Amino acid sequence: MDADPSYARQIMAKLQEWKEDYDRWDNTVAAGYGCNVAEHQAGKSYVFDLDENGDVRNCTVTGSGKLTDPTEEEQRQFEAEQAKKRKRRVKYIRILEESAEKRKLQERENLRFYQSQFGKQDCFISNFQRGQKYGNDKITE
């Protein structure tokens, strides 16, 4: 590249184009997370691996490693959202418990009904069997 400045400019143009595309994407992601984009970009370092045509084959991007705490407003918003989620969970659990209780009562009622029906059926069957025993196929009450 030292011997051919024109080739060096072409390579630098390719690298600059790649970096602009990458930064556009990276800034969009950072903004989506609520980061300050200027601070996010400040500490970046790039290591490029180029192919024989001078195109980027691989790139490693490192940041400053600086982690920032959420602002007070972000913290309040997060806590408010968590409180809403807890309220929804409690309400949902209450609904589930009420549904389970209703289902249990309905099952008890159904059991009582079927038991009373089986009692009538047992009486019917015993009368029918008594009639068969004496050669009488008629059902007696």
PDB file of N, CA, C and O in Angstrom, residues 9 11 15-16 18 20 27 35 38 43 46 48 53 66 70 76 82 88 91-92 111-113 115 120 126 137 139:
ATOM      1  N   ARG A   9      -5.932   4.370  -1.280  1.00  0.00           N
ATOM      2  CA  ARG A   9      -7.154   5.176  -1.193  1.00  0.00           C
ATOM      3  C   ARG A   9      -8.393   4.336  -1.483  1.00  0.00           C
ATOM      4  O   ARG A   9      -9.425   4.491  -0.846  1.00  0.00           O
ATOM      5  N   ILE A  11      -8.721   1.098  -0.942  1.00  0.00           N
ATOM      6  CA  ILE A  11      -8.934   0.246   0.226  1.00  0.00           C
ATOM      7  C   ILE A  11      -9.550   1.063   1.360  1.00  0.00           C
ATOM      8  O   ILE A  11     -10.510   0.630   2.018  1.00  0.00           O
ATOM      9  N   LEU A  15     -13.074   0.508   3.354  1.00  0.00           N
ATOM     10  CA  LEU A  15     -13.154   0.404   4.805  1.00  0.00           C
ATOM     11  C   LEU A  15     -14.090   1.470   5.388  1.00  0.00           C
ATOM     12  O   LEU A  15     -14.894   1.196   6.278  1.00  0.00           O
ATOM     13  N   GLN A  16     -13.990   2.680   4.845  1.00  0.00           N
ATOM     14  CA  GLN A  16     -14.849   3.760   5.327  1.00  0.00           C
ATOM     15  C   GLN A  16     -16.320   3.453   5.054  1.00  0.00           C
ATOM     16  O   GLN A  16     -17.182   3.654   5.912  1.00  0.00           O
ATOM     17  N   TRP A  18     -17.650   0.463   4.703  1.00  0.00           N
ATOM     18  CA  TRP A  18     -18.044  -0.622   5.599  1.00  0.00           C
ATOM     19  C   TRP A  18     -18.316  -0.082   6.999  1.00  0.00           C
ATOM     20  O   TRP A  18     -19.315  -0.418   7.628  1.00  0.00           O
ATOM     21  N   GLU A  20     -19.140   2.959   7.941  1.00  0.00           N
ATOM     22  CA  GLU A  20     -20.359   3.776   7.981  1.00  0.00           C
ATOM     23  C   GLU A  20     -21.609   2.889   8.053  1.00  0.00           C
ATOM     24  O   GLU A  20     -22.537   3.179   8.816  1.00  0.00           O
ATOM     25  N   ASN A  27     -25.559   2.109  15.771  1.00  0.00           N
ATOM     26  CA  ASN A  27     -26.208   3.253  16.415  1.00  0.00           C
ATOM     27  C   ASN A  27     -27.711   3.023  16.557  1.00  0.00           C
ATOM     28  O   ASN A  27     -28.311   3.431  17.550  1.00  0.00           O
ATOM     29  N   CYS A  35     -29.370   4.003  24.746  1.00  0.00           N
ATOM     30  CA  CYS A  35     -28.014   4.491  25.009  1.00  0.00           C
ATOM     31  C   CYS A  35     -27.790   5.833  24.311  1.00  0.00           C
ATOM     32  O   CYS A  35     -28.416   6.139  23.303  1.00  0.00           O
ATOM     33  N   ALA A  38     -23.574   8.928  20.890  1.00  0.00           N
ATOM     34  CA  ALA A  38     -22.235   9.538  20.821  1.00  0.00           C
ATOM     35  C   ALA A  38     -21.294   8.871  21.824  1.00  0.00           C
ATOM     36  O   ALA A  38     -20.150   8.537  21.487  1.00  0.00           O
ATOM     37  N   GLY A  43     -15.689   5.021  22.264  1.00  0.00           N
ATOM     38  CA  GLY A  43     -14.569   4.156  22.611  1.00  0.00           C
ATOM     39  C   GLY A  43     -14.373   2.975  21.688  1.00  0.00           C
ATOM     40  O   GLY A  43     -13.721   2.007  22.068  1.00  0.00           O
ATOM     41  N   TYR A  46     -11.513  -0.892  15.867  1.00  0.00           N
ATOM     42  CA  TYR A  46     -11.821  -1.837  14.794  1.00  0.00           C
ATOM     43  C   TYR A  46     -10.553  -2.546  14.352  1.00  0.00           C
ATOM     44  O   TYR A  46      -9.512  -1.922  14.190  1.00  0.00           O
ATOM     45  N   PHE A  48      -9.586  -5.031  11.179  1.00  0.00           N
ATOM     46  CA  PHE A  48     -10.108  -5.550   9.919  1.00  0.00           C
ATOM     47  C   PHE A  48      -9.229  -6.663   9.375  1.00  0.00           C
ATOM     48  O   PHE A  48      -8.009  -6.587   9.445  1.00  0.00           O
ATOM     49  N   ASN A  53      -8.858  -8.816  -2.495  1.00  0.00           N
ATOM     50  CA  ASN A  53      -9.395  -7.674  -3.255  1.00  0.00           C
ATOM     51  C   ASN A  53      -9.539  -6.426  -2.391  1.00  0.00           C
ATOM     52  O   ASN A  53     -10.001  -5.391  -2.879  1.00  0.00           O
ATOM     53  N   LYS A  66     -17.307   0.419  28.961  1.00  0.00           N
ATOM     54  CA  LYS A  66     -17.930   1.258  29.981  1.00  0.00           C
ATOM     55  C   LYS A  66     -19.414   0.925  30.076  1.00  0.00           C
ATOM     56  O   LYS A  66     -20.145   0.984  29.097  1.00  0.00           O
ATOM     57  N   PRO A  70     -28.768   3.064  34.588  1.00  0.00           N
ATOM     58  CA  PRO A  70     -29.934   3.751  34.035  1.00  0.00           C
ATOM     59  C   PRO A  70     -30.128   5.088  34.744  1.00  0.00           C
ATOM     60  O   PRO A  70     -29.736   5.270  35.902  1.00  0.00           O
ATOM     61  N   ARG A  76     -37.248   4.685  37.478  1.00  0.00           N
ATOM     62  CA  ARG A  76     -38.639   4.830  37.922  1.00  0.00           C
ATOM     63  C   ARG A  76     -39.594   4.132  36.956  1.00  0.00           C
ATOM     64  O   ARG A  76     -40.535   3.454  37.367  1.00  0.00           O
ATOM     65  N   GLN A  82     -42.587  -2.973  36.498  1.00  0.00           N
ATOM     66  CA  GLN A  82     -42.524  -4.192  37.313  1.00  0.00           C
ATOM     67  C   GLN A  82     -43.710  -4.265  38.274  1.00  0.00           C
ATOM     68  O   GLN A  82     -44.275  -5.333  38.485  1.00  0.00           O
ATOM     69  N   ARG A  88     -50.724  -7.539  37.688  1.00  0.00           N
ATOM     70  CA  ARG A  88     -51.369  -8.414  36.706  1.00  0.00           C
ATOM     71  C   ARG A  88     -51.215  -9.876  37.100  1.00  0.00           C
ATOM     72  O   ARG A  88     -52.154 -10.659  36.966  1.00  0.00           O
ATOM     73  N   LYS A  91     -53.554 -10.636  39.978  1.00  0.00           N
ATOM     74  CA  LYS A  91     -54.931 -10.711  39.473  1.00  0.00           C
ATOM     75  C   LYS A  91     -55.153 -12.021  38.718  1.00  0.00           C
ATOM     76  O   LYS A  91     -56.177 -12.689  38.899  1.00  0.00           O
ATOM     77  N   TYR A  92     -54.192 -12.405  37.895  1.00  0.00           N
ATOM     78  CA  TYR A  92     -54.300 -13.644  37.120  1.00  0.00           C
ATOM     79  C   TYR A  92     -54.351 -14.855  38.050  1.00  0.00           C
ATOM     80  O   TYR A  92     -55.154 -15.757  37.870  1.00  0.00           O
ATOM     81  N   LEU A 111     -70.736 -35.066  41.098  1.00  0.00           N
ATOM     82  CA  LEU A 111     -70.549 -36.326  41.790  1.00  0.00           C
ATOM     83  C   LEU A 111     -71.797 -36.695  42.589  1.00  0.00           C
ATOM     84  O   LEU A 111     -72.266 -37.839  42.537  1.00  0.00           O
ATOM     85  N   ARG A 112     -72.354 -35.710  43.317  1.00  0.00           N
ATOM     86  CA  ARG A 112     -73.581 -35.965  44.071  1.00  0.00           C
ATOM     87  C   ARG A 112     -74.719 -36.393  43.135  1.00  0.00           C
ATOM     88  O   ARG A 112     -75.466 -37.321  43.429  1.00  0.00           O
ATOM     89  N   PHE A 113     -74.837 -35.690  42.014  1.00  0.00           N
ATOM     90  CA  PHE A 113     -75.895 -36.014  41.059  1.00  0.00           C
ATOM     91  C   PHE A 113     -75.732 -37.440  40.532  1.00  0.00           C
ATOM     92  O   PHE A 113     -76.684 -38.219  40.523  1.00  0.00           O
ATOM     93  N   GLN A 115     -74.053 -39.898  41.869  1.00  0.00           N
ATOM     94  CA  GLN A 115     -74.245 -40.874  42.948  1.00  0.00           C
ATOM     95  C   GLN A 115     -75.735 -41.102  43.190  1.00  0.00           C
ATOM     96  O   GLN A 115     -76.173 -42.235  43.414  1.00  0.00           O
ATOM     97  N   LYS A 120     -80.498 -44.828  42.170  1.00  0.00           N
ATOM     98  CA  LYS A 120     -81.735 -45.182  41.478  1.00  0.00           C
ATOM     99  C   LYS A 120     -81.501 -46.351  40.532  1.00  0.00           C
ATOM    100  O   LYS A 120     -82.327 -47.242  40.405  1.00  0.00           O
ATOM    101  N   SER A 126     -81.590 -54.140  40.699  1.00  0.00           N
ATOM    102  CA  SER A 126     -81.947 -55.207  41.650  1.00  0.00           C
ATOM    103  C   SER A 126     -83.378 -55.680  41.392  1.00  0.00           C
ATOM    104  O   SER A 126     -83.661 -56.875  41.464  1.00  0.00           O
ATOM    105  N   ASP A 137     -89.776 -61.494  33.412  1.00  0.00           N
ATOM    106  CA  ASP A 137     -88.903 -60.505  32.771  1.00  0.00           C
ATOM    107  C   ASP A 137     -89.426 -59.093  32.946  1.00  0.00           C
ATOM    108  O   ASP A 137     -88.803 -58.152  32.518  1.00  0.00           O
ATOM    109  N   ILE A 139     -90.291 -55.751  34.885  1.00  0.00           N
ATOM    110  CA  ILE A 139     -89.641 -55.010  35.973  1.00  0.00           C
ATOM    111  C   ILE A 139     -90.693 -54.622  36.972  1.00  0.00           C
ATOM    112  O   ILE A 139     -91.763 -54.104  36.630  1.00  0.00           O
TER     113      ILE A 139
END
